[in-house]
């Protein structure tokens, strides 16, 4: 049973990677962003924990580790639920994923610090900073507080109504702290590369969330679609280290804004919740089985087995 439970988080990650792009586009963006972010976090941590438990069945057989944990490496080797080659592969995979997580965290920290430095260098007094730059650009910089930065070139490229829609989009990023969603999605994908499609789908959902928020505030979703399209054509590319209205697959975002709002599908929400419950339940089951495995290999358990009286059957007895 433990062999199956240990690999359920990996299977959940595969299912999410295959289904997330499809499911994310069939949910309201706000709900999709939350579900995909939480799912990526649970799947990444679940997979890493399962790899760690599997790897420790081999690491625990090292004499120095067994002596520290006070269990028998021989008994542990005899009762381990997975082959040593599988455990060694899991140890190598976990090491590689942990290294990728450290690198991603380092990069994300550098980006966050760069954004804060940029925020501090901007004029204070408002959440909007207009920079004199002919290159059209507009983006949101997370900070304390965050700032919306727009260039004079972008302001000239849009009409007054389109500028209002664009600024509403950027302020939605700051109001809902979308940079935290992207941070979790990026770190989860670094820890578990299978979740990269989930990270891309989550990033798209975040942009769509800001689009819909801008549509609600302006009361004109087609206006937001025009603003996003014209801003993307003017900017050519999204700026780095920020949340921009020109980010993500712009044609898909424009089509979604010109179509009716996406209704909530409770079946997809329930399916996501069930996957998360299955992942967490399998980890709890695996942890319990692992605890019993190492208890079996402990001296106290062995002594209790040795000291237990054995009843020999008397062949002359009718019982």
PDB file of N, CA, C and O in Angstrom, residues 4-52:
ATOM      1  N   UNK A   4       2.215   2.419  -3.390  1.00  0.00           N
ATOM      2  CA  UNK A   4       1.267   3.162  -4.214  1.00  0.00           C
ATOM      3  C   UNK A   4       1.092   4.579  -3.674  1.00  0.00           C
ATOM      4  O   UNK A   4       1.128   5.561  -4.432  1.00  0.00           O
ATOM      5  N   UNK A   5       0.911   4.717  -2.368  1.00  0.00           N
ATOM      6  CA  UNK A   5       0.645   6.020  -1.766  1.00  0.00           C
ATOM      7  C   UNK A   5       1.807   6.986  -1.979  1.00  0.00           C
ATOM      8  O   UNK A   5       1.593   8.190  -2.175  1.00  0.00           O
ATOM      9  N   UNK A   6       3.029   6.480  -1.964  1.00  0.00           N
ATOM     10  CA  UNK A   6       4.190   7.349  -2.117  1.00  0.00           C
ATOM     11  C   UNK A   6       4.220   8.049  -3.470  1.00  0.00           C
ATOM     12  O   UNK A   6       4.757   9.161  -3.595  1.00  0.00           O
ATOM     13  N   UNK A   7       3.658   7.418  -4.485  1.00  0.00           N
ATOM     14  CA  UNK A   7       3.755   7.979  -5.826  1.00  0.00           C
ATOM     15  C   UNK A   7       2.452   8.651  -6.287  1.00  0.00           C
ATOM     16  O   UNK A   7       2.363   9.095  -7.422  1.00  0.00           O
ATOM     17  N   UNK A   8       1.459   8.732  -5.402  1.00  0.00           N
ATOM     18  CA  UNK A   8       0.220   9.428  -5.758  1.00  0.00           C
ATOM     19  C   UNK A   8       0.456  10.922  -5.994  1.00  0.00           C
ATOM     20  O   UNK A   8      -0.081  11.488  -6.962  1.00  0.00           O
ATOM     21  N   UNK A   9       1.264  11.639  -5.162  1.00  0.00           N
ATOM     22  CA  UNK A   9       1.516  13.058  -5.468  1.00  0.00           C
ATOM     23  C   UNK A   9       2.132  13.267  -6.849  1.00  0.00           C
ATOM     24  O   UNK A   9       1.817  14.262  -7.527  1.00  0.00           O
ATOM     25  N   UNK A  10       2.980  12.348  -7.284  1.00  0.00           N
ATOM     26  CA  UNK A  10       3.550  12.450  -8.623  1.00  0.00           C
ATOM     27  C   UNK A  10       2.461  12.294  -9.684  1.00  0.00           C
ATOM     28  O   UNK A  10       2.423  13.040 -10.676  1.00  0.00           O
ATOM     29  N   UNK A  11       1.562  11.337  -9.460  1.00  0.00           N
ATOM     30  CA  UNK A  11       0.453  11.141 -10.405  1.00  0.00           C
ATOM     31  C   UNK A  11      -0.465  12.361 -10.427  1.00  0.00           C
ATOM     32  O   UNK A  11      -0.942  12.774 -11.494  1.00  0.00           O
ATOM     33  N   UNK A  12      -0.705  12.970  -9.265  1.00  0.00           N
ATOM     34  CA  UNK A  12      -1.531  14.177  -9.197  1.00  0.00           C
ATOM     35  C   UNK A  12      -0.869  15.308  -9.984  1.00  0.00           C
ATOM     36  O   UNK A  12      -1.542  16.062 -10.705  1.00  0.00           O
ATOM     37  N   UNK A  13       0.453  15.423  -9.892  1.00  0.00           N
ATOM     38  CA  UNK A  13       1.170  16.461 -10.635  1.00  0.00           C
ATOM     39  C   UNK A  13       1.006  16.267 -12.138  1.00  0.00           C
ATOM     40  O   UNK A  13       0.839  17.240 -12.888  1.00  0.00           O
ATOM     41  N   UNK A  14       1.062  15.020 -12.596  1.00  0.00           N
ATOM     42  CA  UNK A  14       0.898  14.735 -14.023  1.00  0.00           C
ATOM     43  C   UNK A  14      -0.509  15.115 -14.477  1.00  0.00           C
ATOM     44  O   UNK A  14      -0.695  15.740 -15.535  1.00  0.00           O
ATOM     45  N   UNK A  15      -1.514  14.749 -13.679  1.00  0.00           N
ATOM     46  CA  UNK A  15      -2.901  15.078 -14.026  1.00  0.00           C
ATOM     47  C   UNK A  15      -3.088  16.597 -14.095  1.00  0.00           C
ATOM     48  O   UNK A  15      -3.708  17.127 -15.031  1.00  0.00           O
ATOM     49  N   UNK A  16      -2.530  17.314 -13.127  1.00  0.00           N
ATOM     50  CA  UNK A  16      -2.647  18.768 -13.126  1.00  0.00           C
ATOM     51  C   UNK A  16      -1.948  19.386 -14.335  1.00  0.00           C
ATOM     52  O   UNK A  16      -2.460  20.329 -14.946  1.00  0.00           O
ATOM     53  N   UNK A  17      -0.772  18.870 -14.669  1.00  0.00           N
ATOM     54  CA  UNK A  17      -0.031  19.410 -15.813  1.00  0.00           C
ATOM     55  C   UNK A  17      -0.813  19.239 -17.106  1.00  0.00           C
ATOM     56  O   UNK A  17      -0.785  20.117 -17.978  1.00  0.00           O
ATOM     57  N   UNK A  18      -1.513  18.124 -17.226  1.00  0.00           N
ATOM     58  CA  UNK A  18      -2.280  17.862 -18.445  1.00  0.00           C
ATOM     59  C   UNK A  18      -3.598  18.628 -18.476  1.00  0.00           C
ATOM     60  O   UNK A  18      -4.041  19.076 -19.534  1.00  0.00           O
ATOM     61  N   UNK A  19      -4.227  18.786 -17.310  1.00  0.00           N
ATOM     62  CA  UNK A  19      -5.580  19.350 -17.277  1.00  0.00           C
ATOM     63  C   UNK A  19      -5.627  20.835 -16.971  1.00  0.00           C
ATOM     64  O   UNK A  19      -6.617  21.496 -17.286  1.00  0.00           O
ATOM     65  N   UNK A  20      -4.578  21.388 -16.357  1.00  0.00           N
ATOM     66  CA  UNK A  20      -4.626  22.779 -15.897  1.00  0.00           C
ATOM     67  C   UNK A  20      -4.881  23.788 -17.014  1.00  0.00           C
ATOM     68  O   UNK A  20      -5.740  24.666 -16.861  1.00  0.00           O
ATOM     69  N   UNK A  21      -4.170  23.722 -18.144  1.00  0.00           N
ATOM     70  CA  UNK A  21      -4.445  24.721 -19.196  1.00  0.00           C
ATOM     71  C   UNK A  21      -5.890  24.677 -19.689  1.00  0.00           C
ATOM     72  O   UNK A  21      -6.491  25.722 -19.957  1.00  0.00           O
ATOM     73  N   UNK A  22      -6.443  23.484 -19.765  1.00  0.00           N
ATOM     74  CA  UNK A  22      -7.833  23.343 -20.214  1.00  0.00           C
ATOM     75  C   UNK A  22      -8.794  23.839 -19.149  1.00  0.00           C
ATOM     76  O   UNK A  22      -9.708  24.620 -19.427  1.00  0.00           O
ATOM     77  N   UNK A  23      -8.584  23.396 -17.902  1.00  0.00           N
ATOM     78  CA  UNK A  23      -9.511  23.754 -16.825  1.00  0.00           C
ATOM     79  C   UNK A  23      -9.428  25.233 -16.478  1.00  0.00           C
ATOM     80  O   UNK A  23     -10.453  25.872 -16.194  1.00  0.00           O
ATOM     81  N   UNK A  24      -8.205  25.801 -16.495  1.00  0.00           N
ATOM     82  CA  UNK A  24      -8.048  27.208 -16.137  1.00  0.00           C
ATOM     83  C   UNK A  24      -8.806  28.139 -17.059  1.00  0.00           C
ATOM     84  O   UNK A  24      -9.306  29.189 -16.621  1.00  0.00           O
ATOM     85  N   UNK A  25      -8.920  27.785 -18.325  1.00  0.00           N
ATOM     86  CA  UNK A  25      -9.644  28.622 -19.266  1.00  0.00           C
ATOM     87  C   UNK A  25     -11.141  28.485 -19.187  1.00  0.00           C
ATOM     88  O   UNK A  25     -11.867  29.234 -19.867  1.00  0.00           O
ATOM     89  N   UNK A  26     -11.623  27.554 -18.407  1.00  0.00           N
ATOM     90  CA  UNK A  26     -13.062  27.320 -18.274  1.00  0.00           C
ATOM     91  C   UNK A  26     -13.595  27.705 -16.905  1.00  0.00           C
ATOM     92  O   UNK A  26     -14.676  27.260 -16.508  1.00  0.00           O
ATOM     93  N   UNK A  27     -12.824  28.503 -16.199  1.00  0.00           N
ATOM     94  CA  UNK A  27     -13.244  29.028 -14.906  1.00  0.00           C
ATOM     95  C   UNK A  27     -13.095  30.545 -14.906  1.00  0.00           C
ATOM     96  O   UNK A  27     -12.284  31.094 -15.663  1.00  0.00           O
ATOM     97  N   UNK A  28     -13.861  31.257 -14.074  1.00  0.00           N
ATOM     98  CA  UNK A  28     -13.612  32.697 -13.926  1.00  0.00           C
ATOM     99  C   UNK A  28     -12.157  32.931 -13.522  1.00  0.00           C
ATOM    100  O   UNK A  28     -11.600  32.170 -12.710  1.00  0.00           O
ATOM    101  N   UNK A  29     -11.509  33.960 -14.079  1.00  0.00           N
ATOM    102  CA  UNK A  29     -10.066  34.132 -13.845  1.00  0.00           C
ATOM    103  C   UNK A  29      -9.657  34.183 -12.382  1.00  0.00           C
ATOM    104  O   UNK A  29      -8.631  33.608 -12.004  1.00  0.00           O
ATOM    105  N   UNK A  30     -10.448  34.865 -11.559  1.00  0.00           N
ATOM    106  CA  UNK A  30     -10.098  34.945 -10.136  1.00  0.00           C
ATOM    107  C   UNK A  30     -10.073  33.551  -9.505  1.00  0.00           C
ATOM    108  O   UNK A  30      -9.119  33.189  -8.807  1.00  0.00           O
ATOM    109  N   UNK A  31     -11.104  32.761  -9.755  1.00  0.00           N
ATOM    110  CA  UNK A  31     -11.165  31.411  -9.226  1.00  0.00           C
ATOM    111  C   UNK A  31     -10.049  30.554  -9.807  1.00  0.00           C
ATOM    112  O   UNK A  31      -9.406  29.762  -9.094  1.00  0.00           O
ATOM    113  N   UNK A  32      -9.785  30.697 -11.096  1.00  0.00           N
ATOM    114  CA  UNK A  32      -8.727  29.909 -11.742  1.00  0.00           C
ATOM    115  C   UNK A  32      -7.368  30.224 -11.130  1.00  0.00           C
ATOM    116  O   UNK A  32      -6.569  29.314 -10.871  1.00  0.00           O
ATOM    117  N   UNK A  33      -7.098  31.513 -10.887  1.00  0.00           N
ATOM    118  CA  UNK A  33      -5.809  31.893 -10.310  1.00  0.00           C
ATOM    119  C   UNK A  33      -5.618  31.281  -8.923  1.00  0.00           C
ATOM    120  O   UNK A  33      -4.553  30.744  -8.601  1.00  0.00           O
ATOM    121  N   UNK A  34      -6.659  31.355  -8.096  1.00  0.00           N
ATOM    122  CA  UNK A  34      -6.565  30.780  -6.750  1.00  0.00           C
ATOM    123  C   UNK A  34      -6.398  29.261  -6.798  1.00  0.00           C
ATOM    124  O   UNK A  34      -5.523  28.695  -6.120  1.00  0.00           O
ATOM    125  N   UNK A  35      -7.224  28.586  -7.596  1.00  0.00           N
ATOM    126  CA  UNK A  35      -7.161  27.125  -7.659  1.00  0.00           C
ATOM    127  C   UNK A  35      -5.806  26.643  -8.188  1.00  0.00           C
ATOM    128  O   UNK A  35      -5.208  25.723  -7.641  1.00  0.00           O
ATOM    129  N   UNK A  36      -5.340  27.272  -9.269  1.00  0.00           N
ATOM    130  CA  UNK A  36      -4.082  26.835  -9.856  1.00  0.00           C
ATOM    131  C   UNK A  36      -2.909  27.107  -8.925  1.00  0.00           C
ATOM    132  O   UNK A  36      -1.963  26.300  -8.841  1.00  0.00           O
ATOM    133  N   UNK A  37      -2.940  28.215  -8.217  1.00  0.00           N
ATOM    134  CA  UNK A  37      -1.843  28.538  -7.295  1.00  0.00           C
ATOM    135  C   UNK A  37      -1.818  27.570  -6.113  1.00  0.00           C
ATOM    136  O   UNK A  37      -0.761  27.039  -5.740  1.00  0.00           O
ATOM    137  N   UNK A  38      -2.986  27.338  -5.521  1.00  0.00           N
ATOM    138  CA  UNK A  38      -3.050  26.402  -4.387  1.00  0.00           C
ATOM    139  C   UNK A  38      -2.689  24.983  -4.838  1.00  0.00           C
ATOM    140  O   UNK A  38      -1.950  24.265  -4.150  1.00  0.00           O
ATOM    141  N   UNK A  39      -3.200  24.583  -6.000  1.00  0.00           N
ATOM    142  CA  UNK A  39      -2.900  23.241  -6.506  1.00  0.00           C
ATOM    143  C   UNK A  39      -1.413  23.067  -6.769  1.00  0.00           C
ATOM    144  O   UNK A  39      -0.836  22.019  -6.461  1.00  0.00           O
ATOM    145  N   UNK A  40      -0.776  24.084  -7.336  1.00  0.00           N
ATOM    146  CA  UNK A  40       0.660  23.979  -7.605  1.00  0.00           C
ATOM    147  C   UNK A  40       1.449  23.884  -6.311  1.00  0.00           C
ATOM    148  O   UNK A  40       2.409  23.120  -6.219  1.00  0.00           O
ATOM    149  N   UNK A  41       1.037  24.630  -5.299  1.00  0.00           N
ATOM    150  CA  UNK A  41       1.738  24.586  -4.015  1.00  0.00           C
ATOM    151  C   UNK A  41       1.599  23.212  -3.362  1.00  0.00           C
ATOM    152  O   UNK A  41       2.588  22.619  -2.906  1.00  0.00           O
ATOM    153  N   UNK A  42       0.365  22.692  -3.319  1.00  0.00           N
ATOM    154  CA  UNK A  42       0.125  21.386  -2.691  1.00  0.00           C
ATOM    155  C   UNK A  42       0.844  20.277  -3.458  1.00  0.00           C
ATOM    156  O   UNK A  42       1.497  19.407  -2.858  1.00  0.00           O
ATOM    157  N   UNK A  43       0.763  20.299  -4.785  1.00  0.00           N
ATOM    158  CA  UNK A  43       1.392  19.249  -5.590  1.00  0.00           C
ATOM    159  C   UNK A  43       2.907  19.299  -5.479  1.00  0.00           C
ATOM    160  O   UNK A  43       3.571  18.256  -5.402  1.00  0.00           O
ATOM    161  N   UNK A  44       3.487  20.502  -5.471  1.00  0.00           N
ATOM    162  CA  UNK A  44       4.944  20.619  -5.375  1.00  0.00           C
ATOM    163  C   UNK A  44       5.450  20.137  -4.024  1.00  0.00           C
ATOM    164  O   UNK A  44       6.400  19.342  -3.942  1.00  0.00           O
ATOM    165  N   UNK A  45       4.818  20.602  -2.952  1.00  0.00           N
ATOM    166  CA  UNK A  45       5.241  20.163  -1.617  1.00  0.00           C
ATOM    167  C   UNK A  45       4.964  18.679  -1.410  1.00  0.00           C
ATOM    168  O   UNK A  45       5.761  17.966  -0.787  1.00  0.00           O
ATOM    169  N   UNK A  46       3.828  18.202  -1.935  1.00  0.00           N
ATOM    170  CA  UNK A  46       3.500  16.784  -1.790  1.00  0.00           C
ATOM    171  C   UNK A  46       4.497  15.892  -2.506  1.00  0.00           C
ATOM    172  O   UNK A  46       4.950  14.879  -1.963  1.00  0.00           O
ATOM    173  N   UNK A  47       4.862  16.273  -3.731  1.00  0.00           N
ATOM    174  CA  UNK A  47       5.829  15.476  -4.487  1.00  0.00           C
ATOM    175  C   UNK A  47       7.188  15.486  -3.808  1.00  0.00           C
ATOM    176  O   UNK A  47       7.860  14.453  -3.701  1.00  0.00           O
ATOM    177  N   UNK A  48       7.627  16.666  -3.349  1.00  0.00           N
ATOM    178  CA  UNK A  48       8.919  16.752  -2.667  1.00  0.00           C
ATOM    179  C   UNK A  48       8.928  15.913  -1.389  1.00  0.00           C
ATOM    180  O   UNK A  48       9.920  15.227  -1.081  1.00  0.00           O
ATOM    181  N   UNK A  49       7.825  15.949  -0.641  1.00  0.00           N
ATOM    182  CA  UNK A  49       7.741  15.149   0.588  1.00  0.00           C
ATOM    183  C   UNK A  49       7.773  13.657   0.278  1.00  0.00           C
ATOM    184  O   UNK A  49       8.452  12.882   0.968  1.00  0.00           O
ATOM    185  N   UNK A  50       7.047  13.237  -0.758  1.00  0.00           N
ATOM    186  CA  UNK A  50       7.041  11.826  -1.135  1.00  0.00           C
ATOM    187  C   UNK A  50       8.430  11.374  -1.595  1.00  0.00           C
ATOM    188  O   UNK A  50       8.885  10.277  -1.239  1.00  0.00           O
ATOM    189  N   UNK A  51       9.107  12.203  -2.375  1.00  0.00           N
ATOM    190  CA  UNK A  51      10.479  11.871  -2.800  1.00  0.00           C
ATOM    191  C   UNK A  51      11.401  11.769  -1.591  1.00  0.00           C
ATOM    192  O   UNK A  51      12.261  10.874  -1.526  1.00  0.00           O
ATOM    193  N   UNK A  52      11.219  12.698  -0.638  1.00  0.00           N
ATOM    194  CA  UNK A  52      12.051  12.670   0.547  1.00  0.00           C
ATOM    195  C   UNK A  52      11.841  11.416   1.383  1.00  0.00           C
ATOM    196  O   UNK A  52      12.812  10.799   1.862  1.00  0.00           O
TER     197      UNK A  52
END
